[in-house]
GROMACS .gro file of C-alpha atoms in nm:
model
  211
    1MET     CA    1   2.033   1.823   1.590
    2LEU     CA    2   2.274   1.542   1.643
    3SER     CA    3   2.227   1.146   1.578
    4ARG     CA    4   2.143   0.920   1.855
    5ILE     CA    5   2.432   0.744   2.034
    6VAL     CA    6   2.401   0.505   2.337
    7ALA     CA    7   2.658   0.341   2.529
    8VAL     CA    8   2.612   0.037   2.764
    9GLY     CA    9   2.817  -0.126   3.002
   10VAL     CA   10   3.102   0.149   3.039
   11LYS     CA   11   3.443   0.099   3.199
   12MET     CA   12   3.750   0.325   3.175
   13GLU     CA   13   4.115   0.234   3.117
   14GLU     CA   14   4.380   0.441   3.033
   15SER     CA   15   4.141   0.740   2.992
   16LYS     CA   16   3.970   0.575   2.739
   17LEU     CA   17   3.628   0.382   2.736
   18ILE     CA   18   3.558  -0.001   2.705
   19LEU     CA   19   3.225  -0.043   2.608
   20ASP     CA   20   2.984  -0.368   2.646
   21ARG     CA   21   2.777  -0.203   2.367
   22LEU     CA   22   2.746   0.096   2.160
   23ASP     CA   23   2.432   0.196   1.951
   24LEU     CA   24   2.533   0.427   1.664
   25GLU     CA   25   2.242   0.587   1.469
   26VAL     CA   26   2.384   0.674   1.125
   27THR     CA   27   2.068   0.832   0.974
   28ARG     CA   28   1.727   0.929   1.066
   29ARG     CA   29   1.607   0.920   0.696
   30CYS     CA   30   1.393   0.622   0.589
   31ASN     CA   31   1.239   0.532   0.259
   32MET     CA   32   0.919   0.348   0.425
   33ARG     CA   33   0.648   0.469   0.666
   34CYS     CA   34   0.583   0.132   0.881
   35LYS     CA   35   0.313   0.172   1.102
   36HIS     CA   36   0.504  -0.005   1.395
   37CYS     CA   37   0.815   0.216   1.365
   38TYR     CA   38   0.980   0.289   1.690
   39ALA     CA   39   1.201   0.576   1.558
   40GLY     CA   40   0.897   0.818   1.490
   41GLU     CA   41   0.879   1.033   1.180
   42PRO     CA   42   1.182   1.034   0.941
   43GLN     CA   43   1.410   1.332   0.961
   44SER     CA   44   1.682   1.447   0.722
   45ILE     CA   45   1.955   1.400   0.966
   46ASP     CA   46   2.288   1.207   0.901
   47ILE     CA   47   2.577   1.137   1.151
   48ASP     CA   48   2.875   1.309   1.003
   49GLU     CA   49   3.256   1.221   1.021
   50LYS     CA   50   3.330   1.462   1.276
   51THR     CA   51   3.074   1.291   1.509
   52ILE     CA   52   3.218   0.969   1.455
   53ASP     CA   53   3.554   1.071   1.510
   54ILE     CA   54   3.448   1.233   1.861
   55VAL     CA   55   3.303   0.887   1.952
   56LEU     CA   56   3.608   0.687   1.851
   57ASN     CA   57   3.843   0.917   2.007
   58GLN     CA   58   3.714   0.818   2.314
   59VAL     CA   59   3.685   0.461   2.295
   60LYS     CA   60   3.966   0.187   2.356
   61GLU     CA   61   3.740  -0.144   2.304
   62ILE     CA   62   3.358  -0.208   2.182
   63GLY     CA   63   3.194  -0.549   2.270
   64ALA     CA   64   2.926  -0.518   2.032
   65LEU     CA   65   2.838  -0.222   1.770
   66TYR     CA   66   2.476  -0.187   1.654
   67ILE     CA   67   2.439   0.042   1.356
   68ARG     CA   68   2.089   0.198   1.358
   69GLY     CA   69   1.854   0.436   1.166
   70GLY     CA   70   1.611   0.504   1.008
   71GLU     CA   71   1.735   0.303   0.716
   72PRO     CA   72   2.117   0.263   0.765
   73MET     CA   73   2.175   0.215   0.414
   74LEU     CA   74   2.072   0.547   0.325
   75ASN     CA   75   2.384   0.639   0.469
   76ALA     CA   76   2.617   0.395   0.350
   77GLU     CA   77   2.910   0.641   0.317
   78ARG     CA   78   2.929   0.670   0.686
   79ILE     CA   79   2.905   0.299   0.742
   80VAL     CA   80   3.225   0.276   0.509
   81TYR     CA   81   3.377   0.546   0.693
   82LEU     CA   82   3.304   0.421   1.054
   83VAL     CA   83   3.461   0.078   0.959
   84ASP     CA   84   3.759   0.230   0.810
   85GLN     CA   85   3.812   0.440   1.127
   86ILE     CA   86   3.760   0.136   1.362
   87ILE     CA   87   4.028  -0.073   1.171
   88GLU     CA   88   4.242   0.228   1.116
   89ARG     CA   89   4.258   0.325   1.471
   90GLN     CA   90   4.305  -0.066   1.556
   91ILE     CA   91   3.992  -0.040   1.803
   92PRO     CA   92   3.883  -0.412   1.920
   93LEU     CA   93   3.539  -0.485   1.802
   94HIS     CA   94   3.397  -0.825   1.900
   95TYR     CA   95   3.047  -0.804   1.716
   96LEU     CA   96   2.857  -0.572   1.464
   97GLY     CA   97   2.472  -0.588   1.407
   98MET     CA   98   2.248  -0.398   1.188
   99VAL     CA   99   1.887  -0.415   1.037
  100THR     CA  100   1.767  -0.321   0.694
  101ASN     CA  101   1.429  -0.281   0.550
  102GLY     CA  102   1.512  -0.466   0.220
  103THR     CA  103   1.467  -0.202  -0.036
  104ILE     CA  104   1.721  -0.327  -0.264
  105GLY     CA  105   1.584  -0.175  -0.570
  106VAL     CA  106   1.659   0.190  -0.523
  107LEU     CA  107   1.959   0.142  -0.308
  108MET     CA  108   2.170  -0.117  -0.494
  109ASP     CA  109   2.502   0.090  -0.512
  110LYS     CA  110   2.463   0.192  -0.135
  111ASN     CA  111   2.400  -0.183  -0.061
  112MET     CA  112   2.689  -0.294  -0.227
  113MET     CA  113   2.919  -0.019  -0.091
  114ALA     CA  114   2.788  -0.123   0.270
  115CYS     CA  115   2.830  -0.515   0.192
  116ASP     CA  116   3.202  -0.459   0.135
  117ALA     CA  117   3.234  -0.259   0.450
  118LEU     CA  118   3.063  -0.532   0.650
  119ASN     CA  119   3.289  -0.779   0.489
  120LYS     CA  120   3.599  -0.623   0.568
  121ILE     CA  121   3.485  -0.542   0.950
  122ALA     CA  122   3.379  -0.901   0.978
  123ASP     CA  123   3.734  -1.024   0.886
  124TYR     CA  124   3.879  -0.785   1.136
  125ILE     CA  125   3.622  -0.898   1.391
  126ALA     CA  126   3.745  -1.271   1.358
  127GLU     CA  127   4.107  -1.162   1.443
  128VAL     CA  128   3.995  -0.963   1.715
  129ARG     CA  129   3.821  -1.243   1.880
  130LYS     CA  130   4.132  -1.428   1.898
  131GLN     CA  131   4.235  -1.220   2.213
  132GLY     CA  132   3.957  -1.325   2.421
  133THR     CA  133   3.886  -1.014   2.616
  134PHE     CA  134   3.497  -1.054   2.564
  135PRO     CA  135   3.478  -1.415   2.644
  136GLU     CA  136   3.108  -1.454   2.599
  137THR     CA  137   3.143  -1.298   2.232
  138ASP     CA  138   3.469  -1.444   2.156
  139LYS     CA  139   3.397  -1.802   2.230
  140ILE     CA  140   3.214  -1.815   1.909
  141GLY     CA  141   3.508  -1.786   1.721
  142ASN     CA  142   3.479  -1.718   1.359
  143GLU     CA  143   3.091  -1.739   1.328
  144LYS     CA  144   2.852  -1.426   1.329
  145CYS     CA  145   3.114  -1.190   1.338
  146VAL     CA  146   2.885  -0.947   1.180
  147ALA     CA  147   2.502  -1.005   1.172
  148LEU     CA  148   2.289  -0.840   0.906
  149THR     CA  149   1.927  -0.856   0.950
  150VAL     CA  150   1.653  -0.796   0.676
  151SER     CA  151   1.311  -0.686   0.803
  152ASN     CA  152   1.034  -0.933   0.694
  153ASP     CA  153   0.757  -0.867   0.939
  154ARG     CA  154   0.404  -0.760   0.849
  155TRP     CA  155   0.418  -0.429   0.931
  156HIS     CA  156   0.702  -0.380   0.661
  157LYS     CA  157   0.467  -0.575   0.425
  158GLU     CA  158   0.175  -0.358   0.508
  159CYS     CA  159   0.329  -0.048   0.353
  160ASN     CA  160   0.276  -0.224   0.014
  161SER     CA  161   0.582  -0.032  -0.127
  162LYS     CA  162   0.702  -0.121  -0.440
  163ILE     CA  163   1.075  -0.098  -0.339
  164TYR     CA  164   1.025  -0.342  -0.058
  165MET     CA  165   1.173  -0.662  -0.177
  166PRO     CA  166   1.297  -0.872   0.141
  167LYS     CA  167   1.351  -1.197  -0.076
  168GLU     CA  168   1.573  -1.055  -0.326
  169THR     CA  169   1.768  -0.846  -0.063
  170MET     CA  170   1.823  -1.145   0.146
  171LEU     CA  171   1.949  -1.337  -0.180
  172MET     CA  172   2.184  -1.048  -0.278
  173TYR     CA  173   2.334  -1.013   0.066
  174MET     CA  174   2.374  -1.420   0.087
  175LEU     CA  175   2.559  -1.395  -0.213
  176LYS     CA  176   2.768  -1.088  -0.139
  177ARG     CA  177   2.891  -1.187   0.229
  178ASN     CA  178   3.188  -1.366   0.346
  179ASP     CA  179   3.211  -1.658   0.591
  180HIS     CA  180   3.217  -1.446   0.900
  181VAL     CA  181   2.887  -1.257   0.823
  182TYR     CA  182   2.558  -1.390   0.917
  183VAL     CA  183   2.240  -1.285   0.710
  184ASN     CA  184   1.891  -1.362   0.850
  185TYR     CA  185   1.528  -1.243   0.843
  186ASN     CA  186   1.371  -1.066   1.135
  187ASP     CA  187   1.027  -1.210   1.084
  188GLU     CA  188   0.716  -1.105   1.255
  189SER     CA  189   0.731  -1.378   1.530
  190HIS     CA  190   1.067  -1.233   1.635
  191ALA     CA  191   0.913  -0.878   1.614
  192GLU     CA  192   0.617  -0.952   1.807
  193ASP     CA  193   0.814  -1.127   2.098
  194ASN     CA  194   1.051  -0.849   2.131
  195LEU     CA  195   0.921  -0.509   1.988
  196LEU     CA  196   0.540  -0.512   2.033
  197SER     CA  197   0.523  -0.401   2.389
  198ALA     CA  198   0.786  -0.122   2.334
  199ILE     CA  199   0.689   0.003   2.006
  200ALA     CA  200   0.319   0.051   2.098
  201LYS     CA  201   0.451   0.324   2.348
  202ILE     CA  202   0.701   0.516   2.135
  203GLY     CA  203   0.773   0.638   1.782
  204ARG     CA  204   0.501   0.636   1.518
  205ALA     CA  205   0.334   0.327   1.673
  206SER     CA  206   0.231   0.506   2.015
  207CYS     CA  207  -0.076   0.673   1.840
  208ARG     CA  208  -0.213   0.362   1.704
  209GLU     CA  209  -0.392   0.077   1.836
  210ARG     CA  210  -0.238  -0.253   1.902
  211VAL     CA  211  -0.327  -0.527   1.635
   0.00000   0.00000   0.00000
């Protein structure tokens, strides 16, 4: 079974794709069991290097790349590979976003590995934005080239997991990031405004009452 890959706003140029947005699921593994999860039950499925290569071989430019899970940090090695391949192939990328669940304790090495990769791609994006080919994104300049979001909503808290440490995770990312990386919380007000209507219908949340 393959990872989920979603492309939005597809154009063709020189036999390759220009994507307004690309969502790439790097893993379906997760170390938490949140009631609201839209992804359903975790599965031992990771994206492999071959799949990443197949996708990137077809791409000329990406407006926004969203790295998805599961918990993406569980497959930090593929995040590093994805970043390295985008830069090596000189594929213009204008924004990258990723959400993590704040389980810094058992994932310290992987967090550090992924942070280094996100800093690297953020510097790359800052240079790409000078081209101005995605005006709405590029006009921001060097700000928020990468957005790393730590989940801090009530559903994650309700798991009562000893490995869930959003404050410590947030601090670690704030100390590790460079100037082109934006670190923020996905708090429950944001989650309820944007996710509640969707998560009530899909994934693990579909079998539970709305609260």
